[in-house]
Coordinates of C-alpha atoms in Angstrom, one line a residue:
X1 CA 221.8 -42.7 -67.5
X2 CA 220.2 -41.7 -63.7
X3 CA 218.7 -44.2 -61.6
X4 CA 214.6 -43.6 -61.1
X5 CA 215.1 -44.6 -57.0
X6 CA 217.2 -45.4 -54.7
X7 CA 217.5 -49.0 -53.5
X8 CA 215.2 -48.4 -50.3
X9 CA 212.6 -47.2 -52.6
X10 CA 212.7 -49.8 -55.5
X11 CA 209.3 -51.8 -54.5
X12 CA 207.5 -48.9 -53.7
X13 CA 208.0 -46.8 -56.6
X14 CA 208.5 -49.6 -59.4
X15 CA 210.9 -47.7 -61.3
X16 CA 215.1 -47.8 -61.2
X17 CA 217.8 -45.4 -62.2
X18 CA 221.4 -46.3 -62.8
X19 CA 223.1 -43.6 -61.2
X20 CA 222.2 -41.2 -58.0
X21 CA 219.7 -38.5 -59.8
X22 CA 219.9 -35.4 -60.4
X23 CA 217.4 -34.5 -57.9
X24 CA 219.3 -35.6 -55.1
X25 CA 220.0 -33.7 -51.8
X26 CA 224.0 -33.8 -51.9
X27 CA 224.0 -33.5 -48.4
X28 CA 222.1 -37.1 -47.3
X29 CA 222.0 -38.5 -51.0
X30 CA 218.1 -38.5 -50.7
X31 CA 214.7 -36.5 -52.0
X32 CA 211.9 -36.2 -49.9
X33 CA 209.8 -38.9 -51.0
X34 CA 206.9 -37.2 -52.4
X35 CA 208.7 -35.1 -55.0
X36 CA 211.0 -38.0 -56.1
X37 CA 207.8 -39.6 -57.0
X38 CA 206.4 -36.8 -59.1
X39 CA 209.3 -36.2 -60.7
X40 CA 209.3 -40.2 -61.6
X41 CA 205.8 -40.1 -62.8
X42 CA 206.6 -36.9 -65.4
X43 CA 209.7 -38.6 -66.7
X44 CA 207.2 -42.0 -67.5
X45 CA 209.8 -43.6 -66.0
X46 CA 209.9 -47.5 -65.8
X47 CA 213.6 -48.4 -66.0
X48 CA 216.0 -45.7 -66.7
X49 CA 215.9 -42.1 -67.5
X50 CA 218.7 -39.7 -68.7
X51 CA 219.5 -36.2 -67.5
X52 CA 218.3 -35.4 -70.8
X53 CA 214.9 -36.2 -70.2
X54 CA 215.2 -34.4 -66.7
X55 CA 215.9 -31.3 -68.3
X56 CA 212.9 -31.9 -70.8
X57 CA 210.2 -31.8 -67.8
X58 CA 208.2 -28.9 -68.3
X59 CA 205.1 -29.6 -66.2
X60 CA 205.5 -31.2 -62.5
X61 CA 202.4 -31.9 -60.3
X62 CA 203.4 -32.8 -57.0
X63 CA 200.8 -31.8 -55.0
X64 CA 199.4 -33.3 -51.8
X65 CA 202.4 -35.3 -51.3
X66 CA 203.4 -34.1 -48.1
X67 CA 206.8 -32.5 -49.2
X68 CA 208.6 -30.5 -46.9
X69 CA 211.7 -29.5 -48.7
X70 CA 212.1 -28.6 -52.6
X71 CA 215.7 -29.3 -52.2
X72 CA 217.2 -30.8 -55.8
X73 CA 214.3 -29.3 -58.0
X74 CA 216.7 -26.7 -59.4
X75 CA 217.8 -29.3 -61.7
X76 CA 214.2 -29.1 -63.4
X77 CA 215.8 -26.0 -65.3
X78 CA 213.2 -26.2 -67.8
X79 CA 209.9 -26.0 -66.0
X80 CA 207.0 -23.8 -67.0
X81 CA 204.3 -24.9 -64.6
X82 CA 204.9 -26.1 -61.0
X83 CA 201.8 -27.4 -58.6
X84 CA 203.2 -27.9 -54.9
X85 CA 199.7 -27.3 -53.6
X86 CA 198.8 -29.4 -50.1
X87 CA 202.2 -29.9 -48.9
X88 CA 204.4 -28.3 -46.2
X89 CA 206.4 -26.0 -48.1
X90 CA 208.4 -23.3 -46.1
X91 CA 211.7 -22.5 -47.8
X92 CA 211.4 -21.8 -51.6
X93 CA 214.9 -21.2 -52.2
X94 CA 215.2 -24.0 -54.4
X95 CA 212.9 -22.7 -56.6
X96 CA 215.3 -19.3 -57.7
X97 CA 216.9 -20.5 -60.6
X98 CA 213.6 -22.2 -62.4
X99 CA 213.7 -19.1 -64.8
X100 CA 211.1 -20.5 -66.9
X101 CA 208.6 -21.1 -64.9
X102 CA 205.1 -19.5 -65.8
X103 CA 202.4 -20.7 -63.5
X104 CA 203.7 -21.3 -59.8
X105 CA 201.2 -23.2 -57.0
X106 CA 202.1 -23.1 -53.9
X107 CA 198.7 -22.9 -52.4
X108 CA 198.2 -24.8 -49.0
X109 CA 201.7 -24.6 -47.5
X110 CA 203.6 -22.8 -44.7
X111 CA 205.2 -20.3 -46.9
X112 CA 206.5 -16.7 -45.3
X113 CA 209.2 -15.5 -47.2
X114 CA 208.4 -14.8 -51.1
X115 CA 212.2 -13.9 -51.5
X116 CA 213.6 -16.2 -53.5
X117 CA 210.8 -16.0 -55.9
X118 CA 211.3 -12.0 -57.4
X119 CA 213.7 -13.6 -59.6
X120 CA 210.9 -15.0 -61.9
X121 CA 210.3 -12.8 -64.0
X122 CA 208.6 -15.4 -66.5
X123 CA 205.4 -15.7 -64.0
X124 CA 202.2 -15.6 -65.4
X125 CA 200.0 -17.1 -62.3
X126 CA 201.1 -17.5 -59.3
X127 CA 198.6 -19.2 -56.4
X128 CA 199.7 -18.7 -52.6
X129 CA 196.5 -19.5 -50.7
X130 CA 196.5 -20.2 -47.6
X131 CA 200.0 -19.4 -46.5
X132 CA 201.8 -17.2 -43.9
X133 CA 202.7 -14.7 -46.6
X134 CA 202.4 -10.7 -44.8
X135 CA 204.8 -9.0 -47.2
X136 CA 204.5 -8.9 -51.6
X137 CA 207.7 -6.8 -51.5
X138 CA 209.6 -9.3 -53.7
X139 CA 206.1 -9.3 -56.4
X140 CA 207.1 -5.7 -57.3
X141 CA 209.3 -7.1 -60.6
X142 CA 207.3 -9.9 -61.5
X143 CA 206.1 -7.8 -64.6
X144 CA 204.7 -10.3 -66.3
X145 CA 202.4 -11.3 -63.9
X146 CA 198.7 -11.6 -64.8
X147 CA 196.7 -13.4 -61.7
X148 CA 197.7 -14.1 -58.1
X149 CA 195.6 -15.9 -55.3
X150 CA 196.7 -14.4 -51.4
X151 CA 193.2 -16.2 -49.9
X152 CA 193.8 -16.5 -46.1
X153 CA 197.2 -15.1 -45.6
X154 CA 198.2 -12.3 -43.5
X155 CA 198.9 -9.8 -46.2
X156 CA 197.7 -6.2 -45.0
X157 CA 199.4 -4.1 -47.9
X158 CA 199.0 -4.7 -51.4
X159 CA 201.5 -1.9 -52.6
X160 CA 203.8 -3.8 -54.0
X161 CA 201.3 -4.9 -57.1
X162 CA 200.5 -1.4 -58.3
X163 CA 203.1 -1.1 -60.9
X164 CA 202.6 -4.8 -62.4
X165 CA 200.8 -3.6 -65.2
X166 CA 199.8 -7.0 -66.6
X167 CA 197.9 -8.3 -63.7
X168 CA 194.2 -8.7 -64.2
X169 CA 193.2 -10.5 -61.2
X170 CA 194.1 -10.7 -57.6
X171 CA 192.2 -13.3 -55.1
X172 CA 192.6 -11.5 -51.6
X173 CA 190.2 -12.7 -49.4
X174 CA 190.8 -13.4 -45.7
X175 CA 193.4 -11.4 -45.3
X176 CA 193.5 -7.7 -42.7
X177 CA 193.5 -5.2 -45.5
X178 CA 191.8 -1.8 -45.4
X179 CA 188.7 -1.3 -47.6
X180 CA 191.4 1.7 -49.4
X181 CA 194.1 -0.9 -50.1
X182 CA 191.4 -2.9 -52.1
X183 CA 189.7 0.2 -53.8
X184 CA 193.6 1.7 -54.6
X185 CA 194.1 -1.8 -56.4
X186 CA 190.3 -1.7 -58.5
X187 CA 191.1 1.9 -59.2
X188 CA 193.8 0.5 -61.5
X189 CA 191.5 -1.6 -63.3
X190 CA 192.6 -4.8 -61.3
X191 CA 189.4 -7.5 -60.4
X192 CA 190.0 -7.8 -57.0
X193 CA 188.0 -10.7 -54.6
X194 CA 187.7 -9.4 -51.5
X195 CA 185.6 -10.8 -48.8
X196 CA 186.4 -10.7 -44.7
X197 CA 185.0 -13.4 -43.2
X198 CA 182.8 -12.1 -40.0
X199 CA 184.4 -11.0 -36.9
X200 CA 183.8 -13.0 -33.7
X201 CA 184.7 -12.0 -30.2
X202 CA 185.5 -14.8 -27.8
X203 CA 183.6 -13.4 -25.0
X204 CA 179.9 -13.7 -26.3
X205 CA 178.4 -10.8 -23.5
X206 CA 181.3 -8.4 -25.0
X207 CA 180.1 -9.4 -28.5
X208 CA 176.3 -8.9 -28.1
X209 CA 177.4 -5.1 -26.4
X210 CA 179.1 -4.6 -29.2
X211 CA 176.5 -5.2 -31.5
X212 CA 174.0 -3.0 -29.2
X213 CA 176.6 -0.1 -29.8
X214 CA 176.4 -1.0 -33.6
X215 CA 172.1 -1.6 -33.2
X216 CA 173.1 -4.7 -35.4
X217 CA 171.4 -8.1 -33.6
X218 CA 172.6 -10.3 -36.0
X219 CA 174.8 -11.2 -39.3
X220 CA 178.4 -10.8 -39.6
X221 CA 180.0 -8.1 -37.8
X222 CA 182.9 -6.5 -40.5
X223 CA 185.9 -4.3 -40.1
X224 CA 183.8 -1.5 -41.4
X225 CA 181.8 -1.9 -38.5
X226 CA 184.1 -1.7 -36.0
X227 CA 185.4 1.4 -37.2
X228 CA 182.3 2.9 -36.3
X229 CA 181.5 2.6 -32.7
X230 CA 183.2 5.6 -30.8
X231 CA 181.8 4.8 -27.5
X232 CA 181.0 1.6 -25.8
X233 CA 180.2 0.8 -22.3
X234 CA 181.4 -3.2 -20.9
X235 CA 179.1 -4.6 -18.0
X236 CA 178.7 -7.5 -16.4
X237 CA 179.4 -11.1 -17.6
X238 CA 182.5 -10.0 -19.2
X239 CA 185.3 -12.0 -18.9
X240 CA 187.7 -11.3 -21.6
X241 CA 188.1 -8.6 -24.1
X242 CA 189.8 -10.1 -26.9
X243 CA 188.6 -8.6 -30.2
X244 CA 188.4 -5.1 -28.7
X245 CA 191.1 -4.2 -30.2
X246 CA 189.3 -3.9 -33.5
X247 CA 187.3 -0.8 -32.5
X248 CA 190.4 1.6 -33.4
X249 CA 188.1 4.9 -33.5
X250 CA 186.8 4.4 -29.6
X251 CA 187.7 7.2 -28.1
X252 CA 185.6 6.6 -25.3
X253 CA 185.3 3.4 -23.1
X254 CA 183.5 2.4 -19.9
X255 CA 184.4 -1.1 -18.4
X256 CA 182.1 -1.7 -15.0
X257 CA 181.9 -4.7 -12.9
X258 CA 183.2 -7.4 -14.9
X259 CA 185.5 -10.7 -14.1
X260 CA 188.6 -8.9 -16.3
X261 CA 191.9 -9.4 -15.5
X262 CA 193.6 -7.4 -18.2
X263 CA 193.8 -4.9 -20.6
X264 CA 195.3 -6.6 -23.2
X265 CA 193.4 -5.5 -25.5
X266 CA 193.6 -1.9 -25.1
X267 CA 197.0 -1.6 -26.3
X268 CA 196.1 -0.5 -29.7
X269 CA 193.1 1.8 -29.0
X270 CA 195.5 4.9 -30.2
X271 CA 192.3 7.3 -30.0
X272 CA 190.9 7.1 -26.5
X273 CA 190.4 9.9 -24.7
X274 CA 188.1 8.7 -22.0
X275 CA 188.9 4.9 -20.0
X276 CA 187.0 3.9 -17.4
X277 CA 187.6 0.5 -15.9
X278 CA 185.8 0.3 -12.5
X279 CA 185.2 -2.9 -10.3
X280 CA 187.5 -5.4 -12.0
X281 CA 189.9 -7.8 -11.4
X282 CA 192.7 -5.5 -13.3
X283 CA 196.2 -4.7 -11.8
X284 CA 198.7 -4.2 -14.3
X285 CA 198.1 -1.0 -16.4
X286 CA 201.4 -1.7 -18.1
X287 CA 199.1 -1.6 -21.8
X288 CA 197.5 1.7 -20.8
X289 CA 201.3 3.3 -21.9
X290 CA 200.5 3.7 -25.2
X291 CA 197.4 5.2 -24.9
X292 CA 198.8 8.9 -25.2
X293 CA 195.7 11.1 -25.9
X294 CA 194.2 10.3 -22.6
X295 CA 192.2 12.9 -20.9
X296 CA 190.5 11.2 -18.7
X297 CA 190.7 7.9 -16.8
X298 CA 188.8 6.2 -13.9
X299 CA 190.0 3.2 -12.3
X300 CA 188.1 2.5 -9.4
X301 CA 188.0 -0.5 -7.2
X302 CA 190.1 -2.8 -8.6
X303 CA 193.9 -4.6 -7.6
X304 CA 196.1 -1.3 -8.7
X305 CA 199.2 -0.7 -7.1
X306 CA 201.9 0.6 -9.4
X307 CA 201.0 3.4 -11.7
X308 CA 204.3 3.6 -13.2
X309 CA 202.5 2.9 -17.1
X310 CA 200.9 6.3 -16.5
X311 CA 203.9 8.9 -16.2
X312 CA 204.1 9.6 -19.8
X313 CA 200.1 10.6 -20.3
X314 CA 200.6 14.1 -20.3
X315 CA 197.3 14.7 -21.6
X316 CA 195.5 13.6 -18.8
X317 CA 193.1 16.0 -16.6
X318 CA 191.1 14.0 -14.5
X319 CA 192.4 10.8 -12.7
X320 CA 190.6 8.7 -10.3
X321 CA 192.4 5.9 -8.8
X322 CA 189.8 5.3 -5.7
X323 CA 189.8 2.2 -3.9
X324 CA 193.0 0.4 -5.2
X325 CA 196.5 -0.4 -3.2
X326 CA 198.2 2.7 -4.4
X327 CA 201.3 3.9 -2.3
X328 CA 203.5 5.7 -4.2
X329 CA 202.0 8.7 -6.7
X330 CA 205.8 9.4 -7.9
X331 CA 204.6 8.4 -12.1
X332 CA 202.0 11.5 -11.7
X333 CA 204.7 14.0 -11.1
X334 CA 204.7 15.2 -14.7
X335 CA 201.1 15.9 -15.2
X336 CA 200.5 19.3 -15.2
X337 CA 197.3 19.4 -17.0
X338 CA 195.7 17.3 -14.1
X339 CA 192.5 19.3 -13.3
X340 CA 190.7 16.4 -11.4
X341 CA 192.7 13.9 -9.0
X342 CA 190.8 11.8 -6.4
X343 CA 192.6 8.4 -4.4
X344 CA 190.5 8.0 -1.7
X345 CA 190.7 4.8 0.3
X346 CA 194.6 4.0 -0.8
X347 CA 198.1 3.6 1.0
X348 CA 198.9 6.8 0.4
X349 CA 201.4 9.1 2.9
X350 CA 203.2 11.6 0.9
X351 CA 201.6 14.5 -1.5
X352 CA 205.2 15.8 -3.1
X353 CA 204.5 14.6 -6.7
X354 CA 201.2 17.0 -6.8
X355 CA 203.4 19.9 -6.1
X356 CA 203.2 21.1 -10.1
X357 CA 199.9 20.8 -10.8
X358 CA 198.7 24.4 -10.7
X359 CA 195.5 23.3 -12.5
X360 CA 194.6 21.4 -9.9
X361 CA 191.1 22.4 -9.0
X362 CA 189.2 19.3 -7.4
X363 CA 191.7 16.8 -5.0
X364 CA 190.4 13.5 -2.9
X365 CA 192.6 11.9 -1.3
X366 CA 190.2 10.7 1.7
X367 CA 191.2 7.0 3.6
X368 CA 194.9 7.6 3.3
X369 CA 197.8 8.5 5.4
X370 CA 198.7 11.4 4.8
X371 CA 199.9 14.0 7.8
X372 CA 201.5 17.1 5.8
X373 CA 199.3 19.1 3.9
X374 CA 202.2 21.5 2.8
X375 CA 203.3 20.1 -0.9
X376 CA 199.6 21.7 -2.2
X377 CA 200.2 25.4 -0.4
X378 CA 200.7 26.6 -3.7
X379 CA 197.9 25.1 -5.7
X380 CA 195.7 28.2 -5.8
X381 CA 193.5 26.8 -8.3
X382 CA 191.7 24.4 -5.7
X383 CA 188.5 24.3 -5.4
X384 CA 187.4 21.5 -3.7
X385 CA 189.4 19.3 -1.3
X386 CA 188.8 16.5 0.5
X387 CA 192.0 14.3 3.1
X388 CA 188.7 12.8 5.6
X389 CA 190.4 10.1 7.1
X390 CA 194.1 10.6 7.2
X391 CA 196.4 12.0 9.9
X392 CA 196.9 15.8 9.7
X393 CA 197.2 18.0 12.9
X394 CA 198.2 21.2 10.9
X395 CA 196.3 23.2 8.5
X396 CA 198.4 25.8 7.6
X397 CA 199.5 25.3 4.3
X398 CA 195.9 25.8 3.2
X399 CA 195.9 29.1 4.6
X400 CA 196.6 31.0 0.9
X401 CA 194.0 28.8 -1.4
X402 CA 191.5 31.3 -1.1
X403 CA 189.4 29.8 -3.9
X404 CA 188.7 26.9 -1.9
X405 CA 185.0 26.4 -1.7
X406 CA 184.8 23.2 -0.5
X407 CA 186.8 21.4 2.1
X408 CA 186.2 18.3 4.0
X409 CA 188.4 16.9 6.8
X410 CA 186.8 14.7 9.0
X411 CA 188.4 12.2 10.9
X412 CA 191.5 14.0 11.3
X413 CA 193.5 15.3 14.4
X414 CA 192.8 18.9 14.0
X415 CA 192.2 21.3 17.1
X416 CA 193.0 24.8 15.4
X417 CA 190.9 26.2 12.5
X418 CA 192.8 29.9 12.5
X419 CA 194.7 29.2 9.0
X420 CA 190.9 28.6 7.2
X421 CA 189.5 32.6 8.6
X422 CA 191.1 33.9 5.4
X423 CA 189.5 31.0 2.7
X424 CA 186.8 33.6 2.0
X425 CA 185.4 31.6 -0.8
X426 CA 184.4 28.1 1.5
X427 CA 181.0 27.0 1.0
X428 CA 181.3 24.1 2.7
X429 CA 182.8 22.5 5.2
X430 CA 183.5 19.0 7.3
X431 CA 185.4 18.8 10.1
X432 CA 183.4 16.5 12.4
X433 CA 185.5 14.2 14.5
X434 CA 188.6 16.3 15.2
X435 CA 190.0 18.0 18.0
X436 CA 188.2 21.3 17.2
X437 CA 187.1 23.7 20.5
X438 CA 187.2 27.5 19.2
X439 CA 184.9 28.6 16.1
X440 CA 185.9 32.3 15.8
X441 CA 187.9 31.7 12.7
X442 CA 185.0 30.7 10.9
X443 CA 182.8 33.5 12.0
X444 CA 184.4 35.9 9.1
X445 CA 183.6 33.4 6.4
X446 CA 180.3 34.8 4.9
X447 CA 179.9 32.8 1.9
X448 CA 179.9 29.6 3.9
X449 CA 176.6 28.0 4.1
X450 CA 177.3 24.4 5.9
X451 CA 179.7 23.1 8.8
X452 CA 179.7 19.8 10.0
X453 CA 180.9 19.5 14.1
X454 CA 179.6 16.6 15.1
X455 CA 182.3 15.0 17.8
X456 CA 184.3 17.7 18.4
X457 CA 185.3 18.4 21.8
X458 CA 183.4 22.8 21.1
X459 CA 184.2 24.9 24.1
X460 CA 180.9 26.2 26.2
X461 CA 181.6 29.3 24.2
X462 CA 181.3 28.1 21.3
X463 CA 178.2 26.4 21.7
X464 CA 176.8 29.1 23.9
X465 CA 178.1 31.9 21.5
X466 CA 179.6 31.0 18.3
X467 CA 177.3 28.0 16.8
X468 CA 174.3 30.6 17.3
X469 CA 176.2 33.4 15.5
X470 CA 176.5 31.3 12.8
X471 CA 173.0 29.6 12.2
X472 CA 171.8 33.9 12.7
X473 CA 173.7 34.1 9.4
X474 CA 172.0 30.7 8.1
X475 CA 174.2 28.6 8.5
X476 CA 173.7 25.0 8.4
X477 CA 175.6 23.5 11.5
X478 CA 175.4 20.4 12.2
X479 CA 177.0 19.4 15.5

């Protein structure tokens, strides 16, 4: 005969065993209280119950007994139906051996790992709602199974239950699958329930620009309709961007003048070709790494000063890092399809990484440091450049990019203007607040049609002689 309780549980439970049950935990002689008292109440016992009658229980309801481990309730070898709903369930181990067990509910617990049940084959219906579940990979043999509930669990691929051919229903509700995942399912002939609860941003302003994208003021926002917006702009007001992450076929995105700190939530936007985040509170781009089909990005005005999570965007060809803390332009040595680079107003003093990119065609680097010009003397496909503000004295390394058409350099120290009589292409040109006395090499230049002079130190001659020979020609002059 087995004793119904243990001594420290007599009064509460009313009923008495004569020997330690066969339930118990061997380690610590005890059962979690709740399940002890279900399995009690199945027996009917009062007094004393035998292992016979143990092995007799067919049906256990111990639900909403906040049990927390199953341990011992292998010894129920006989059971066909098994309701744990409610409880805080995490380890079903104990449950491999109950070969006989039909209907399983485990609904309402902290379940993740579904291992130890793919020995079952007997399962009819099987109820795990509301659980951590993400993977049915041990499901695949339970052959005999006719109706499973997955509400609210995290279960994003229902492969696993194509080849049960007896299974007639699946509950699937309020978990991330794909509108295809349900459909491949129904195409068998399976009823699946299937309803995604509506997605909510946590930044209201980002959730009402969303919905202007979509042209949807109100009702639920679904999956379905995330997938649709391709481009969205972010404005003021914004202060987070949780949720964007949902909008998988963006492939462009403007972010102006919002209180962001981070980009988070751009990590998984796989498809972007076009990223501008202007006038933010943003300095780690650490996220933007993974966005590999980049083509264009613009990150003005914002707390930038290590572009190291750019190096490996090949793909991009126009870059605009203005107004950030950017010193070192090492991580943009590889991009040879750059076609469009400005980082004005930066701390920038050396120009070597930009020595490969021979599609270069428009460079501003204005408000830096710079003093040597030379690493873009072979960049022949510039056609506008602009270093205003930095610290050159010498231009001759621009001598041979004859298809420059526009070049700006004011504020530099410049005196000598002979290496720009060959640029037979220049339009335009700025050099006001140099060093400049002699205009001769820009009387050859017939194309150009604007010079800025203003505080240069010009020569009489070339006021008396040389500004006049230029505005005969129409020239604009400014000096």
């Amino acid at each position: 005969m087995v004793r119904c309780s243990w001594l420290f549980l007599l009064l509460a439970l009313g009923c008495a065993y004569s020997k330690v049950p066969a339930v118990v935990d061997p380690g610590n002689g005890k059962v979690p209280v709740g399940l002890e008292a279900a399995i009690c109440e199945a027996v009917g016992a009062v007094d004393s119950v035998s292992g016979e009658q143990l092995l007799g229980v067919e049906r256990l309801d111990a639900a909403g007994r906040a049990i927390v481990s199953l341990e011992g309730i292998e010894r129920l070898a006989n059971l066909r139906q098994l309701y744990l709903g409610d409880n805080q369930v995490r380890d079903l181990k104990p449950l491999t051996d109950l070969a006989q067990l039909q209907i399983l509910d485990l609904s309402g617990n902290q379940v993740q790992d579904l291992g130890p049940l793919s020995r079952l084959g007997q399962l009819t219906h099987l109820n795990l709602d509301n659980n951590q579940v993400n993977d049915l990979g041990a499901l695949r043999g339970l052959t005999r199974l006719q109706v499973l509930n997955l509400e609210n669990n995290r279960v994003a691929d229902l492969g696993a239950l194509r080849l049960l051919r007896q299974l007639h229903s699946v509950e699937a509700s309020g978990n991330p699958l794909s509108s295809e995942a349900v459909n491949a399912l129904r195409n068998q002939g399976v009823q699946v329930s299937f309803y995604r609860p509506g997605i909510r941003f946590v930044d209201a302003r980002l959730e009402g620009q969303v919905r202007g994208a979509l042209k949807k003021p109100s009702g639920d926002l679904s999956e379905e309709d995330m997938l649709v917006i391709t481009a969205l702009t972010v404005t003021q007001g914004v202060r987070s961007l949780d949720g964007l992450e949902r909008l998988k076929n963006l492939v462009k995105l403007s972010i102006f003048a919002t209180q962001v700190e981070d980009l988070n939530s751009l990590g998984k936007l796989l498809k972007l070709e076009d990223l501008q985040v202007n006038n933010t509170q943003v300095e780690d781009l650490s996220l933007l790494a993974q966005l590999l089909r980049l083509k264009s990005l613009t990150l003005i005005n914002n707390h930038i000063a290590d572009l190291t999570p750019l190096a490996g965007l090949r793909l991009l060809e126009r870059l605009n890092l203005d107004d950030n803390q950017v010193a070192d332009l090492s991580p943009l040595a590889g991009m040879n399809r750059m076609a469009e680079l400005s980082f004005a107003r930066n701390l920038v003093s050396q120009l070597q990484p930009l020595v490969r990119m021979r599609r270069l065609e428009v460079l501003h680097l204005s408000g830096n440091q710079v003093q040597d010009l030379s690493p873009l003397q072979n960049l022949s496909a510039l056609n506008e450049l602009d270093f205003s503000a930095n610290q050159v004295v010498d231009l001759t390394p621009l001598g041979g990019l004859g298809g420059l058409g526009v070049l700006y350099f004011s504020q530099n120290q410049v005196a000598d203007l002979t290496p720009l009589a060959g640029l037979a292409d220049l339009l335009r040109l700025r050099c006001d607040a140099n060093l400049v006395q002699d205009l001769v090499p820009l009387l050859g230049l017939t194309k150009l049609k604007s010079v800025d002079l203003r505080k240069n130190p010009l020569s009489p001659q070339a006021i008396a002689e040389q500004v006049p020979a230029l505005e005969a020609r129409n020239v604009r002059v400014q000096r």
